[in-house]
Amino acid sequence: MVAIATLGLVLALGLSVSGLLVPASQRAALGASITVSLISGQASVVRLGGAIETVPDGAVLHAGETVRTGPDTRLVLTYFEGSTVELEPSSEITIDEAAFGEGGATIIRMTQLAGHTWHVVTKLLGSGSRYEVRTPTSTATVRGTQFEVDVAAAGDTRVSTTEGAVATSDASGTVEVVVTAGLETTVKVGESPAPPAPMPQPQRKVSVQ
């Protein structure tokens, strides 16, 4: 279990280096980068050219790259606009897109292939802004600020929301349910999302300062 104070400090530091504090004229360059804050253990990244490297604290990742955490690893990804993702042990995420769109909109898309992640999303500015997490069975589109995604070995996905709302659909986008605060849904392989139901009491909480 990670201490709340420690995680809060890490996330706060991530916000200080985000694109929100950078002049608009410089945001395009930052739009392709994501900063790593390593909490514990070791992680690896598959770079754009296919090379696999160990991820040090403070490393910069880019769209198209994949980060994997070890069995005792926890780390935080801070996107250019301030949103953060904590990766739990044995998790894998590919950063599909991270950039500014037209009119100052922010576009963030990632694919989670395994493991457990915690997301704290900044306010989405502009109608074109998107924050999506895809898994083998679902797509979670943020309409709120704090949620979790858990992908089991078989690919089944659980999405739970602690603040705001997250629209969750099956892999084909045919059926969508809206998961509001305090609820969760499960999307099994080849099935539609289950109706949102109350989530169990959390064992840990994310605190942002």
Short mmCIF file of C-alpha atoms in Angstrom, two decimals:
data_model
loop_
_atom_site.label_atom_id
_atom_site.label_comp_id
_atom_site.label_asym_id
_atom_site.label_seq_id
_atom_site.Cartn_x
_atom_site.Cartn_y
_atom_site.Cartn_z
CA MET A 1 0.00 0.00 0.00
CA VAL A 2 1.39 3.38 -0.97
CA ALA A 3 1.06 6.13 1.63
CA ILE A 4 -1.48 8.78 0.68
CA ALA A 5 0.92 11.59 1.51
CA THR A 6 3.66 10.16 -0.71
CA LEU A 7 1.35 9.72 -3.70
CA GLY A 8 -0.11 13.18 -3.18
CA LEU A 9 3.36 14.68 -3.26
CA VAL A 10 4.26 12.83 -6.45
CA LEU A 11 1.10 13.98 -8.20
CA ALA A 12 1.60 17.54 -7.02
CA LEU A 13 5.12 17.55 -8.42
CA GLY A 14 3.74 16.21 -11.71
CA LEU A 15 1.35 19.12 -11.95
CA SER A 16 4.19 21.59 -11.55
CA VAL A 17 5.94 20.28 -14.66
CA SER A 18 2.81 19.95 -16.78
CA GLY A 19 1.99 21.95 -19.87
CA LEU A 20 -0.49 24.06 -17.87
CA LEU A 21 2.42 26.23 -16.70
CA VAL A 22 3.96 26.62 -20.15
CA PRO A 23 3.23 29.50 -22.59
CA ALA A 24 0.88 28.55 -25.44
CA SER A 25 3.66 29.13 -27.98
CA GLN A 26 5.66 26.27 -26.44
CA ARG A 27 2.84 23.77 -25.88
CA ALA A 28 3.16 22.03 -29.25
CA ALA A 29 6.59 20.69 -28.31
CA LEU A 30 5.34 19.46 -24.93
CA GLY A 31 2.27 17.90 -26.47
CA ALA A 32 4.25 14.79 -27.45
CA SER A 33 5.79 14.12 -24.03
CA ILE A 34 4.81 12.38 -20.80
CA THR A 35 6.94 12.44 -17.65
CA VAL A 36 7.60 9.38 -15.45
CA SER A 37 7.71 9.59 -11.65
CA LEU A 38 9.00 6.25 -10.34
CA ILE A 39 7.64 5.41 -6.88
CA SER A 40 9.09 1.93 -6.41
CA GLY A 41 10.60 -1.02 -8.29
CA GLN A 42 11.66 -1.11 -11.94
CA ALA A 43 9.80 -0.49 -15.18
CA SER A 44 10.61 -0.83 -18.87
CA VAL A 45 9.58 1.06 -22.00
CA VAL A 46 9.30 -0.13 -25.58
CA ARG A 47 10.51 2.85 -27.61
CA LEU A 48 9.21 3.86 -31.04
CA GLY A 49 12.06 2.03 -32.76
CA GLY A 50 11.37 -1.18 -30.85
CA ALA A 51 14.23 -0.87 -28.36
CA ILE A 52 13.40 -1.91 -24.77
CA GLU A 53 14.89 0.26 -22.03
CA THR A 54 14.74 0.53 -18.25
CA VAL A 55 12.72 3.57 -17.20
CA PRO A 56 14.51 5.89 -14.74
CA ASP A 57 12.71 8.43 -12.58
CA GLY A 58 12.12 11.59 -14.62
CA ALA A 59 12.18 9.80 -17.99
CA VAL A 60 10.17 11.30 -20.85
CA LEU A 61 7.84 9.11 -22.92
CA HIS A 62 6.12 9.84 -26.23
CA ALA A 63 3.04 8.73 -28.15
CA GLY A 64 3.50 5.27 -29.64
CA GLU A 65 5.60 3.96 -26.76
CA THR A 66 4.63 1.26 -24.24
CA VAL A 67 5.47 1.23 -20.53
CA ARG A 68 5.44 -1.95 -18.42
CA THR A 69 5.73 -2.21 -14.65
CA GLY A 70 7.36 -5.08 -12.76
CA PRO A 71 5.74 -7.16 -9.99
CA ASP A 72 6.83 -4.66 -7.30
CA THR A 73 6.66 -1.45 -9.35
CA ARG A 74 4.49 1.64 -8.99
CA LEU A 75 4.92 4.74 -11.09
CA VAL A 76 3.02 7.85 -12.15
CA LEU A 77 2.74 9.18 -15.71
CA THR A 78 2.11 12.93 -15.90
CA TYR A 79 0.72 14.12 -19.22
CA PHE A 80 1.57 17.51 -20.69
CA GLU A 81 -1.77 19.03 -19.59
CA GLY A 82 -1.54 17.83 -15.98
CA SER A 83 -3.53 14.59 -15.94
CA THR A 84 -1.86 11.70 -14.13
CA VAL A 85 -2.00 7.90 -14.31
CA GLU A 86 -0.64 5.67 -11.58
CA LEU A 87 0.38 2.23 -12.81
CA GLU A 88 0.19 -0.58 -10.25
CA PRO A 89 2.47 -3.68 -10.38
CA SER A 90 2.37 -5.86 -13.51
CA SER A 91 0.57 -3.27 -15.63
CA GLU A 92 1.08 -2.34 -19.29
CA ILE A 93 -0.01 0.83 -21.12
CA THR A 94 0.61 2.01 -24.66
CA ILE A 95 0.37 5.77 -25.20
CA ASP A 96 -1.61 6.04 -28.43
CA GLU A 97 -1.95 9.82 -28.64
CA ALA A 98 -0.98 12.82 -26.51
CA ALA A 99 -1.26 16.23 -28.16
CA PHE A 100 -3.05 19.55 -28.40
CA GLY A 101 -5.88 19.69 -30.92
CA GLU A 102 -7.63 22.61 -32.56
CA GLY A 103 -8.77 25.48 -30.37
CA GLY A 104 -6.62 24.40 -27.43
CA ALA A 105 -8.34 21.02 -27.04
CA THR A 106 -6.31 18.22 -25.49
CA ILE A 107 -6.30 14.70 -26.95
CA ILE A 108 -5.10 11.80 -24.79
CA ARG A 109 -5.66 8.18 -25.75
CA MET A 110 -4.01 5.09 -24.30
CA THR A 111 -4.44 1.33 -24.46
CA GLN A 112 -4.20 -0.68 -21.24
CA LEU A 113 -3.37 -4.31 -21.95
CA ALA A 114 -2.91 -5.52 -18.38
CA GLY A 115 -2.92 -4.51 -14.75
CA HIS A 116 -4.51 -1.79 -12.64
CA THR A 117 -4.36 1.98 -13.15
CA TRP A 118 -5.61 5.05 -11.27
CA HIS A 119 -6.50 8.15 -13.30
CA VAL A 120 -6.78 11.74 -12.11
CA VAL A 121 -7.88 13.87 -15.05
CA THR A 122 -7.67 17.66 -15.28
CA LYS A 123 -10.71 19.59 -16.47
CA LEU A 124 -11.26 18.93 -20.17
CA LEU A 125 -11.23 22.27 -21.95
CA GLY A 126 -12.93 22.66 -25.33
CA SER A 127 -15.52 20.48 -27.02
CA GLY A 128 -12.82 18.59 -28.91
CA SER A 129 -10.93 17.43 -25.81
CA ARG A 130 -10.74 13.66 -25.27
CA TYR A 131 -9.33 11.37 -22.59
CA GLU A 132 -9.76 7.69 -23.41
CA VAL A 133 -8.51 4.40 -22.03
CA ARG A 134 -8.93 1.40 -24.31
CA THR A 135 -8.62 -2.22 -23.18
CA PRO A 136 -9.03 -5.51 -25.05
CA THR A 137 -12.78 -5.43 -24.26
CA SER A 138 -13.75 -1.78 -23.69
CA THR A 139 -13.22 1.94 -24.18
CA ALA A 140 -13.55 4.31 -21.22
CA THR A 141 -14.16 7.95 -22.15
CA VAL A 142 -13.80 10.44 -19.35
CA ARG A 143 -16.59 12.81 -18.39
CA GLY A 144 -15.24 13.26 -14.89
CA THR A 145 -11.95 13.37 -13.07
CA GLN A 146 -11.07 10.25 -11.06
CA PHE A 147 -11.49 6.60 -12.06
CA GLU A 148 -9.81 3.19 -12.10
CA VAL A 149 -9.29 0.61 -14.84
CA ASP A 150 -8.48 -3.02 -14.05
CA VAL A 151 -7.68 -5.50 -16.84
CA ALA A 152 -7.62 -9.21 -15.89
CA ALA A 153 -5.40 -11.80 -17.56
CA ALA A 154 -8.28 -12.98 -19.77
CA GLY A 155 -8.95 -9.41 -20.90
CA ASP A 156 -12.08 -8.74 -18.82
CA THR A 157 -12.15 -5.08 -17.77
CA ARG A 158 -13.55 -3.35 -14.68
CA VAL A 159 -14.07 0.43 -14.71
CA SER A 160 -14.96 2.20 -11.45
CA THR A 161 -15.47 5.92 -10.87
CA THR A 162 -14.74 7.83 -7.67
CA GLU A 163 -15.54 11.31 -8.99
CA GLY A 164 -17.43 12.57 -12.03
CA ALA A 165 -18.53 10.13 -14.74
CA VAL A 166 -16.89 7.79 -17.26
CA ALA A 167 -18.69 6.55 -20.39
CA THR A 168 -17.72 2.91 -20.90
CA SER A 169 -18.46 0.94 -24.08
CA ASP A 170 -17.63 -2.49 -25.47
CA ALA A 171 -14.66 -2.88 -27.82
CA SER A 172 -16.78 -2.15 -30.90
CA GLY A 173 -18.46 0.87 -29.33
CA THR A 174 -21.92 -0.64 -29.83
CA VAL A 175 -23.23 -0.42 -26.26
CA GLU A 176 -22.32 2.33 -23.79
CA VAL A 177 -23.04 2.81 -20.10
CA VAL A 178 -22.21 5.86 -17.99
CA VAL A 179 -20.43 5.01 -14.74
CA THR A 180 -20.97 7.78 -12.19
CA ALA A 181 -19.23 8.32 -8.85
CA GLY A 182 -19.45 5.31 -6.53
CA LEU A 183 -20.36 2.85 -9.29
CA GLU A 184 -18.49 0.33 -11.44
CA THR A 185 -19.08 -1.78 -14.53
CA THR A 186 -17.45 -4.92 -15.89
CA VAL A 187 -16.93 -5.65 -19.58
CA LYS A 188 -16.24 -9.30 -20.34
CA VAL A 189 -14.72 -10.59 -23.57
CA GLY A 190 -17.35 -10.60 -26.32
CA GLU A 191 -20.03 -9.01 -24.11
CA SER A 192 -21.59 -5.59 -23.52
CA PRO A 193 -20.80 -3.58 -20.37
CA ALA A 194 -22.73 -4.76 -17.32
CA PRO A 195 -25.17 -2.25 -15.79
CA PRO A 196 -23.30 0.02 -13.34
CA ALA A 197 -23.45 -1.25 -9.75
CA PRO A 198 -22.14 0.09 -6.41
CA MET A 199 -18.41 -0.39 -6.06
CA PRO A 200 -16.94 -1.99 -2.91
CA GLN A 201 -15.27 0.23 -0.34
CA PRO A 202 -11.79 1.18 -1.64
CA GLN A 203 -8.72 -0.20 0.07
CA ARG A 204 -6.74 2.92 -0.82
CA LYS A 205 -7.43 6.41 -2.10
CA VAL A 206 -5.66 8.82 -4.43
CA SER A 207 -5.09 12.25 -2.86
CA VAL A 208 -4.16 15.22 -5.04
CA GLN A 209 -2.67 18.31 -3.44
#
